[in-house]
Amino acid sequence: MQNIIGFHYTLKDKNGEIMDSSRGRPPMLILTGAQQIVPGLEKEIIGMKKGDTKTVIVAAKDAYGPVQEQLMMTVQRSQFPPEADLTVGVQFRVNNDDQQGIFTIAKIDGDNIHIDGNHPMAGKELHFDIEITEKRMPSPDELAHGHAHGPGGAHH
Ligand SMILES: [Zn+2]
């Protein structure tokens, strides 16, 4: 059975450094079973009730997966269009026969541009401080759309 679950989260890496938080924003609102959050987190929060708090530790394999070496590449500056913004941190979409996905410019070394197609959180163990703020049945519309409606969910 699918549920709507609202929750606040603070995401830390394993050294306790905060990477993201919903505090100060509406809680995140998800429809369970719709692959809206990493599977290792959903598995834990589906058993929690409104008002429950918990620290959930999700291994990299249950979050964004391991770092894939083959997604870290060096390409020549001349392979980019002349108008491209070649700055560390810039993201661009690649869509060709060999690769597709979002790549980030990781390092620039003269004409060698090091790019990385891994998710920024790939290879990281994630620590979530969770507080459940809402738990209810989905409406027929929410089930049909495959997402939650309202603050923190979809607006339309
Ligand atoms: Zn909708």
CSV table of C-alpha atoms and ligand atoms in Angstrom, one decimal:
chain,number,residue,atom,x,y,z
A,1,MET,CA,0.0,0.0,0.0
A,2,GLN,CA,1.3,3.4,-0.9
A,3,ASN,CA,1.4,6.3,1.5
A,4,ILE,CA,2.1,10.0,1.4
A,5,ILE,CA,4.9,10.8,3.8
A,6,GLY,CA,6.1,14.2,4.7
A,7,PHE,CA,9.5,14.6,6.5
A,8,HIS,CA,12.2,17.0,7.3
A,9,TYR,CA,15.7,15.8,6.7
A,10,THR,CA,19.3,17.0,7.3
A,11,LEU,CA,21.7,15.1,5.1
A,12,LYS,CA,25.3,14.7,6.4
A,13,ASP,CA,28.3,12.8,5.1
A,14,LYS,CA,30.0,10.4,7.4
A,15,ASN,CA,32.2,13.1,8.8
A,16,GLY,CA,29.1,15.0,10.0
A,17,GLU,CA,29.4,17.7,7.4
A,18,ILE,CA,25.9,19.0,6.4
A,19,MET,CA,25.3,18.6,2.6
A,20,ASP,CA,21.6,19.5,2.4
A,21,SER,CA,18.7,20.1,4.7
A,22,SER,CA,14.9,20.7,4.3
A,23,ARG,CA,14.9,22.9,7.5
A,24,GLY,CA,13.6,26.3,6.6
A,25,ARG,CA,11.7,24.9,3.7
A,26,PRO,CA,8.5,22.9,3.6
A,27,PRO,CA,9.1,19.3,4.5
A,28,MET,CA,9.7,16.9,1.6
A,29,LEU,CA,6.5,15.2,0.6
A,30,ILE,CA,6.7,11.9,-1.2
A,31,LEU,CA,4.5,9.1,-2.5
A,32,THR,CA,6.1,5.9,-1.4
A,33,GLY,CA,6.8,3.2,-4.0
A,34,ALA,CA,7.4,5.9,-6.7
A,35,GLN,CA,11.2,6.0,-6.5
A,36,GLN,CA,11.3,9.6,-5.4
A,37,ILE,CA,14.0,9.2,-2.8
A,38,VAL,CA,17.0,6.8,-2.5
A,39,PRO,CA,15.8,3.3,-1.8
A,40,GLY,CA,17.8,2.9,1.4
A,41,LEU,CA,16.0,5.9,2.9
A,42,GLU,CA,12.5,5.0,1.8
A,43,LYS,CA,12.9,1.5,3.2
A,44,GLU,CA,13.5,3.0,6.7
A,45,ILE,CA,10.9,5.8,6.7
A,46,ILE,CA,7.9,3.7,5.5
A,47,GLY,CA,7.8,2.1,9.0
A,48,MET,CA,7.9,5.4,10.9
A,49,LYS,CA,5.0,7.4,12.2
A,50,LYS,CA,4.2,11.1,12.4
A,51,GLY,CA,6.4,12.7,15.0
A,52,ASP,CA,9.1,10.0,14.9
A,53,THR,CA,12.7,11.0,14.5
A,54,LYS,CA,15.6,8.8,13.5
A,55,THR,CA,19.0,8.9,12.0
A,56,VAL,CA,19.1,6.7,9.0
A,57,ILE,CA,22.5,5.7,7.6
A,58,VAL,CA,22.4,4.6,3.9
A,59,ALA,CA,25.3,2.8,2.3
A,60,ALA,CA,26.5,4.2,-1.0
A,61,LYS,CA,25.2,1.2,-2.8
A,62,ASP,CA,21.6,1.9,-1.5
A,63,ALA,CA,22.0,5.6,-2.3
A,64,TYR,CA,23.7,6.9,-5.5
A,65,GLY,CA,25.9,3.9,-6.1
A,66,PRO,CA,29.7,3.6,-6.2
A,67,VAL,CA,31.9,6.1,-8.0
A,68,GLN,CA,32.3,4.8,-11.6
A,69,GLU,CA,35.9,5.3,-12.9
A,70,GLN,CA,34.7,5.1,-16.5
A,71,LEU,CA,32.6,8.3,-16.0
A,72,MET,CA,35.7,10.2,-15.1
A,73,MET,CA,37.4,11.3,-18.3
A,74,THR,CA,39.8,13.8,-19.8
A,75,VAL,CA,38.8,15.6,-23.0
A,76,GLN,CA,40.5,18.2,-25.0
A,77,ARG,CA,39.4,21.9,-24.9
A,78,SER,CA,39.0,21.7,-28.7
A,79,GLN,CA,36.2,19.1,-28.3
A,80,PHE,CA,34.0,21.7,-26.7
A,81,PRO,CA,32.1,24.3,-28.8
A,82,PRO,CA,33.9,27.6,-28.8
A,83,GLU,CA,31.1,29.3,-26.8
A,84,ALA,CA,31.2,26.7,-24.0
A,85,ASP,CA,31.7,28.0,-20.5
A,86,LEU,CA,34.7,26.0,-19.3
A,87,THR,CA,34.8,26.6,-15.6
A,88,VAL,CA,35.2,24.1,-12.8
A,89,GLY,CA,31.8,23.2,-11.5
A,90,VAL,CA,29.9,23.8,-14.7
A,91,GLN,CA,27.5,21.0,-15.6
A,92,PHE,CA,26.5,20.0,-19.1
A,93,ARG,CA,24.5,17.3,-20.8
A,94,VAL,CA,26.3,14.7,-22.9
A,95,ASN,CA,24.2,12.7,-25.3
A,96,ASN,CA,26.1,10.6,-27.9
A,97,ASP,CA,26.7,7.0,-28.8
A,98,ASP,CA,29.2,6.4,-26.0
A,99,GLN,CA,27.8,8.4,-23.1
A,100,GLN,CA,24.8,10.1,-21.9
A,101,GLY,CA,24.0,12.0,-18.7
A,102,ILE,CA,25.1,15.1,-16.8
A,103,PHE,CA,28.8,15.7,-16.5
A,104,THR,CA,30.5,18.3,-14.3
A,105,ILE,CA,33.9,19.9,-15.1
A,106,ALA,CA,36.0,18.7,-12.2
A,107,LYS,CA,39.4,20.1,-13.1
A,108,ILE,CA,41.0,22.2,-15.8
A,109,ASP,CA,44.7,21.6,-16.6
A,110,GLY,CA,45.6,23.7,-19.7
A,111,ASP,CA,43.9,22.2,-22.6
A,112,ASN,CA,43.0,19.0,-20.7
A,113,ILE,CA,39.5,19.3,-19.3
A,114,HIS,CA,38.7,16.7,-16.6
A,115,ILE,CA,35.0,15.8,-16.5
A,116,ASP,CA,33.0,13.6,-14.1
A,117,GLY,CA,29.7,12.0,-14.9
A,118,ASN,CA,29.2,10.6,-11.4
A,119,HIS,CA,26.4,11.9,-9.2
A,120,PRO,CA,27.9,14.4,-6.7
A,121,MET,CA,26.9,12.0,-3.9
A,122,ALA,CA,28.1,8.8,-5.6
A,123,GLY,CA,30.3,6.7,-3.4
A,124,LYS,CA,29.2,8.5,-0.3
A,125,GLU,CA,27.6,7.0,2.8
A,126,LEU,CA,24.6,9.2,3.6
A,127,HIS,CA,23.5,10.1,7.1
A,128,PHE,CA,19.9,11.5,7.3
A,129,ASP,CA,18.4,13.0,10.4
A,130,ILE,CA,14.7,12.4,9.7
A,131,GLU,CA,11.6,13.8,11.4
A,132,ILE,CA,8.3,12.6,10.1
A,133,THR,CA,5.8,15.5,9.8
A,134,GLU,CA,2.9,13.9,8.0
A,135,LYS,CA,1.7,10.4,7.0
A,136,ARG,CA,-1.6,9.8,5.2
A,137,MET,CA,-3.3,7.9,2.4
A,138,PRO,CA,-2.7,9.2,-1.1
A,139,SER,CA,-5.7,10.8,-2.9
A,140,PRO,CA,-6.8,9.2,-6.1
A,141,ASP,CA,-5.2,12.1,-8.0
A,142,GLU,CA,-1.9,11.6,-6.3
A,143,LEU,CA,-2.0,7.9,-7.1
A,144,ALA,CA,-2.8,8.6,-10.7
A,145,HIS,CA,0.0,11.2,-11.1
A,146,GLY,CA,2.5,9.2,-9.2
A,147,HIS,CA,3.5,12.0,-6.8
A,148,ALA,CA,2.4,13.9,-3.7
A,149,HIS,CA,0.4,17.2,-4.0
A,150,GLY,CA,0.8,20.2,-1.8
A,151,PRO,CA,3.7,22.1,-0.2
A,152,GLY,CA,6.9,20.1,-0.5
A,153,GLY,CA,5.3,18.0,-3.3
A,154,ALA,CA,4.1,18.8,-6.8
A,155,HIS,CA,2.2,22.1,-7.6
A,156,HIS,CA,0.0,22.3,-10.5
B,1,ZN,ZN,0.1,15.8,-9.9
